[in-house]
């Protein structure tokens, strides 16, 4: 058994879609990044890669590579799932948290869980996604950005 953790943060900006867990969430701002900037999936990928000691998403999908420009993070998560499998590991479970003042995340969590499970070819019961605010404090509380944390157990 091996455990890994992941963290990601992206700035909120106008004229971008807000994609979290592969779900397009209606909001006046979206996350800035080279890919679709899905902080939840980026944190999950880093936790999975970290558990297997395979580096991080920057190593596998660098922002200097234009083939990853605006790519769906669901596609990147699928690649991480294949990499883990090819290295002889299976995912036991993933527990992740989204930190955002707005919008409300709870109505989208089940779709996020399904997207993650499908991308990794595991059962939805192996995925937990939570959301919290920071009560108006910090960069997430002032709606400057959204962050996410993830922990993953593999065997």
Coordinates of C-alpha atoms in Angstrom, one line a residue:
X1 CA 0.0 0.0 0.0
X2 CA 1.2 3.5 -0.9
X3 CA -0.3 6.9 -0.3
X4 CA 0.1 10.1 -2.2
X5 CA -1.2 13.7 -1.8
X6 CA -1.9 16.4 -4.3
X7 CA -2.6 20.1 -4.3
X8 CA -3.5 22.5 -7.0
X9 CA -4.6 26.1 -7.3
X10 CA -5.7 28.3 -10.2
X11 CA -6.7 31.9 -10.5
X12 CA -10.3 32.8 -11.3
X13 CA -10.6 35.1 -14.4
X14 CA -13.5 36.3 -16.7
X15 CA -14.1 34.7 -20.1
X16 CA -13.1 31.2 -19.1
X17 CA -15.2 28.1 -18.4
X18 CA -15.2 26.8 -14.9
X19 CA -14.5 23.1 -15.1
X20 CA -14.2 21.0 -11.9
X21 CA -14.1 17.3 -11.9
X22 CA -14.9 17.3 -15.6
X23 CA -18.1 19.2 -15.0
X24 CA -18.8 22.6 -16.7
X25 CA -20.2 24.7 -13.8
X26 CA -22.1 27.9 -14.6
X27 CA -20.2 30.8 -13.1
X28 CA -19.2 34.3 -14.2
X29 CA -15.5 33.3 -14.0
X30 CA -13.4 30.3 -14.8
X31 CA -10.0 29.0 -14.0
X32 CA -6.9 30.3 -15.8
X33 CA -4.4 27.6 -16.9
X34 CA -2.6 26.0 -19.9
X35 CA -5.2 23.1 -19.9
X36 CA -8.8 23.5 -18.8
X37 CA -7.3 24.3 -15.4
X38 CA -9.5 21.7 -13.5
X39 CA -7.9 22.1 -10.1
X40 CA -9.8 19.0 -8.7
X41 CA -8.5 16.7 -11.4
X42 CA -5.0 18.2 -11.2
X43 CA -4.8 17.6 -7.4
X44 CA -6.1 14.0 -8.0
X45 CA -3.6 13.3 -10.7
X46 CA -0.7 14.6 -8.5
X47 CA -1.9 12.4 -5.6
X48 CA -2.1 9.3 -7.8
X49 CA 1.3 10.0 -9.4
X50 CA 2.8 10.7 -6.0
X51 CA 1.6 7.5 -4.5
X52 CA 3.4 5.6 -7.3
X53 CA 6.5 7.8 -7.1
X54 CA 6.0 8.8 -10.7
X55 CA 6.5 12.6 -10.3
X56 CA 3.7 15.1 -11.0
X57 CA 1.5 16.4 -13.8
X58 CA 4.1 19.0 -14.7
X59 CA 6.5 16.2 -15.5
X60 CA 4.0 14.2 -17.6
X61 CA 2.0 17.1 -19.1
X62 CA 4.3 20.2 -19.1
X63 CA 2.7 23.6 -19.8
X64 CA 5.5 24.2 -22.4
X65 CA 4.0 21.5 -24.6
X66 CA 1.3 23.0 -26.9
X67 CA -0.3 19.6 -27.4
X68 CA -1.8 20.1 -23.9
X69 CA -3.1 23.6 -24.5
X70 CA -6.8 23.8 -23.5
X71 CA -6.9 20.0 -23.2
X72 CA -9.6 18.4 -21.1
X73 CA -8.1 17.2 -17.7
X74 CA -10.4 14.2 -18.0
X75 CA -8.2 13.0 -20.9
X76 CA -5.0 13.7 -18.8
X77 CA -6.6 11.7 -15.9
X78 CA -7.2 8.8 -18.2
X79 CA -3.5 8.9 -19.2
X80 CA -2.5 8.9 -15.5
X81 CA -4.8 5.9 -14.9
X82 CA -3.1 4.0 -17.7
X83 CA 0.3 4.9 -16.4
X84 CA -0.6 3.6 -12.9
X85 CA -1.9 0.4 -14.3
X86 CA 1.1 -0.1 -16.6
X87 CA 3.3 0.3 -13.5
X88 CA 1.5 -2.5 -11.7
X89 CA -0.7 -0.4 -9.3
X90 CA -4.4 -0.2 -8.7
X91 CA -6.2 2.6 -7.0
X92 CA -7.8 1.7 -3.6
X93 CA -9.5 5.1 -3.0
X94 CA -9.3 8.8 -3.6
X95 CA -10.5 11.5 -1.2
X96 CA -10.5 15.1 -2.5
X97 CA -11.6 18.5 -1.3
X98 CA -12.4 21.6 -3.4
X99 CA -11.9 24.9 -1.6
X100 CA -14.1 27.7 -3.2
X101 CA -16.2 30.5 -1.9
X102 CA -18.5 30.4 -4.9
X103 CA -20.2 28.8 -6.8
X104 CA -21.9 26.1 -4.8
X105 CA -20.2 22.8 -5.6
X106 CA -22.5 20.3 -3.8
X107 CA -25.0 20.0 -6.7
X108 CA -22.2 18.8 -9.0
X109 CA -20.3 16.4 -6.8
X110 CA -22.0 13.2 -8.0
X111 CA -21.3 14.0 -11.6
X112 CA -17.7 14.7 -10.7
X113 CA -17.4 11.4 -8.9
X114 CA -18.8 9.6 -11.9
X115 CA -16.4 11.4 -14.3
X116 CA -13.4 10.6 -12.2
X117 CA -14.4 6.9 -11.7
X118 CA -15.0 6.5 -15.5
X119 CA -11.7 8.2 -16.4
X120 CA -9.7 5.9 -14.0
X121 CA -11.8 2.8 -14.8
X122 CA -12.7 2.3 -11.1
X123 CA -15.9 2.2 -9.1
X124 CA -17.5 5.4 -8.1
X125 CA -17.5 4.2 -4.5
X126 CA -13.7 4.5 -4.6
X127 CA -14.0 8.3 -5.1
X128 CA -15.0 10.9 -2.5
X129 CA -15.3 14.6 -3.4
X130 CA -16.0 17.3 -0.8
X131 CA -16.3 21.0 -1.0
X132 CA -15.7 23.8 1.5
X133 CA -15.3 27.5 1.7
X134 CA -12.8 29.5 3.7
X135 CA -15.4 31.7 5.3
X136 CA -14.3 34.7 3.2
X137 CA -10.7 34.4 4.2
X138 CA -7.6 34.1 1.9
X139 CA -7.5 34.0 -1.9
X140 CA -10.2 31.4 -2.2
X141 CA -12.5 33.3 0.3
X142 CA -12.0 36.5 -1.7
X143 CA -12.9 34.6 -4.9
X144 CA -9.5 35.2 -6.5
X145 CA -9.0 31.5 -7.1
X146 CA -10.0 28.0 -6.3
X147 CA -7.8 25.3 -4.8
X148 CA -8.1 21.5 -4.3
X149 CA -6.4 18.9 -2.2
X150 CA -6.4 15.1 -2.8
X151 CA -5.1 12.0 -1.1
X152 CA -4.9 8.6 -2.9
X153 CA -4.2 5.1 -1.7
X154 CA -2.8 2.6 -4.2
X155 CA -1.7 -1.0 -4.0

